[in-house]
Coordinates of C-alpha atoms in Angstrom, one line a residue:
X8 CA -4.8 32.3 86.7
X9 CA -2.9 29.7 86.2
X10 CA -1.1 30.3 83.7
X11 CA 0.8 33.8 86.4
X12 CA 1.1 30.0 88.5
X13 CA 3.0 28.1 86.2
X14 CA 5.4 30.5 83.8
X15 CA 5.6 29.3 80.1
X16 CA 9.2 29.0 78.7
X17 CA 10.6 32.1 76.5
X18 CA 12.6 30.5 73.9
X19 CA 12.9 27.1 71.7
X20 CA 15.2 25.6 73.8
X21 CA 12.9 26.6 76.9
X22 CA 10.8 24.8 75.5
X23 CA 12.3 22.1 74.3
X24 CA 13.7 21.4 77.2
X25 CA 10.8 21.4 78.9
X26 CA 9.1 19.3 76.9
X27 CA 11.9 16.5 77.1
X28 CA 12.0 14.1 79.9
X29 CA 15.3 13.1 82.1
X30 CA 16.4 16.6 81.6
X31 CA 17.0 17.6 84.8
X32 CA 17.8 14.0 85.3
X33 CA 20.9 14.4 82.6
X34 CA 22.0 16.9 84.5
X35 CA 22.7 15.7 87.7
X36 CA 24.0 12.3 86.4
X37 CA 25.7 14.5 85.0
X38 CA 27.5 16.0 88.7
X39 CA 27.0 13.1 90.2
X40 CA 29.4 11.2 87.4
X41 CA 31.6 14.7 88.1
X42 CA 32.4 13.8 91.6
X43 CA 32.6 9.9 91.4
X44 CA 36.1 10.3 88.9
X45 CA 37.3 13.2 91.4
X46 CA 36.4 11.6 95.0
X47 CA 37.9 8.3 93.2
X48 CA 40.9 9.5 92.2
X49 CA 41.6 13.0 94.3
X50 CA 39.5 11.6 97.4
X51 CA 42.1 10.0 99.3
X52 CA 44.3 13.5 98.6
X53 CA 41.2 15.3 100.2
X54 CA 40.8 13.0 103.9
X55 CA 43.5 10.3 103.4
X56 CA 42.1 6.6 102.9
X57 CA 38.7 7.7 103.8
X58 CA 38.0 10.5 101.2
X59 CA 38.8 7.3 98.9
X60 CA 36.7 4.7 100.0
X61 CA 33.6 7.2 99.0
X62 CA 35.2 7.8 96.1
X63 CA 35.4 3.7 95.7
X64 CA 32.0 3.7 96.9
X65 CA 30.1 6.3 94.3
X66 CA 32.2 5.4 91.6
X67 CA 31.7 1.1 91.8
X68 CA 27.2 2.6 92.7
X69 CA 27.9 5.7 89.6
X70 CA 25.9 3.3 86.5
X71 CA 27.4 4.1 83.0
X72 CA 31.3 2.1 82.9
X73 CA 32.3 -1.4 82.4
X74 CA 33.5 -3.6 84.7
X75 CA 37.3 -2.7 83.3
X76 CA 36.8 1.5 83.9
X77 CA 35.2 0.5 87.6
X78 CA 38.8 -1.6 87.5
X79 CA 41.0 0.6 86.5
X80 CA 40.2 4.3 88.6
X81 CA 39.7 1.9 91.4
X82 CA 43.5 2.1 90.8
X83 CA 44.2 5.5 90.6
X84 CA 45.2 6.1 93.6
X85 CA 46.2 3.5 94.9
X86 CA 49.3 3.2 92.8
X87 CA 49.6 7.1 92.4
X88 CA 51.0 7.0 96.2
X89 CA 52.2 4.3 96.2
X90 CA 54.6 5.5 93.2
X91 CA 54.3 8.8 95.2
X92 CA 55.8 7.4 97.6
X93 CA 58.7 5.2 95.7
X94 CA 60.1 8.6 94.5
X95 CA 60.1 10.3 97.9
X96 CA 62.1 7.5 99.3
X97 CA 63.8 6.5 96.4
X98 CA 65.5 10.3 96.5
X99 CA 66.2 10.5 100.0
X100 CA 67.8 7.4 100.9
X101 CA 69.5 6.8 97.2
X102 CA 70.3 10.3 95.6
X103 CA 70.4 12.7 98.4
X104 CA 73.6 10.7 100.7
X105 CA 75.2 11.6 97.3
X106 CA 76.4 15.3 98.3
X107 CA 76.6 17.7 96.6
X108 CA 76.1 18.5 93.7
X109 CA 74.0 15.0 93.0
X110 CA 72.0 16.4 95.7
X111 CA 71.3 19.4 96.1
X112 CA 70.1 18.6 91.0
X113 CA 67.9 16.0 93.4
X114 CA 65.9 18.1 95.4
X115 CA 65.2 20.4 92.3
X116 CA 63.8 17.3 90.7
X117 CA 62.1 16.6 93.3
X118 CA 60.2 19.7 94.3
X119 CA 59.0 19.1 90.2
X120 CA 57.4 15.6 91.8
X121 CA 54.0 16.5 92.8
X122 CA 53.5 18.9 89.6
X123 CA 54.4 15.6 87.1
X124 CA 51.9 13.5 89.9
X125 CA 48.9 16.0 89.6
X126 CA 48.9 16.1 85.5
X127 CA 49.0 12.6 86.2
X128 CA 45.9 12.7 88.5
X129 CA 44.5 14.9 85.9
X130 CA 45.5 13.4 82.8
X131 CA 43.7 8.7 84.4
X132 CA 40.7 11.7 85.3
X133 CA 40.3 13.4 82.1
X134 CA 40.5 9.0 80.1
X135 CA 37.7 8.1 83.1
X136 CA 35.4 10.8 82.0
X137 CA 36.0 10.2 78.4
X138 CA 35.8 6.5 79.3
X139 CA 32.0 7.1 80.8
X140 CA 31.4 9.5 76.6
X141 CA 32.6 6.5 75.1
X142 CA 30.4 3.7 77.0
X143 CA 27.1 6.2 76.1
X144 CA 28.4 6.5 72.2
X145 CA 28.8 3.1 72.2
X146 CA 26.0 2.0 73.3
X147 CA 23.7 4.5 71.5
X148 CA 25.1 3.7 68.4
X149 CA 23.7 -0.2 69.1
X150 CA 20.0 1.1 69.8

């Protein structure tokens, strides 16, 4: 009767996963890592300021990154927002008053700015995730 209540793993991979302690913790840890990076990079755009603050708390509470990487991660959203605002201000206050054809070219280029900032943010998120893996690999080599 007990065999029916507790199904046995059927494949070698399932058996290995069932006998390896902490297998579920690593997948939960990966999920928390992804959430931490996404919120610290994009949280301020999803829910202005509050989203970034929530992401910063999760980012700082999640282990695995060095202090330098955590500081860099905390600065991604404020600095990218400042850059986006500065680019917008420069376009509207300096270039658009010049009139055609410069203003039409500037408007076309300005439409590319959000997509380029989004790619920059995606790159920053990828690099933060990569820094986590690198620090883990280094810690694994030292042991």
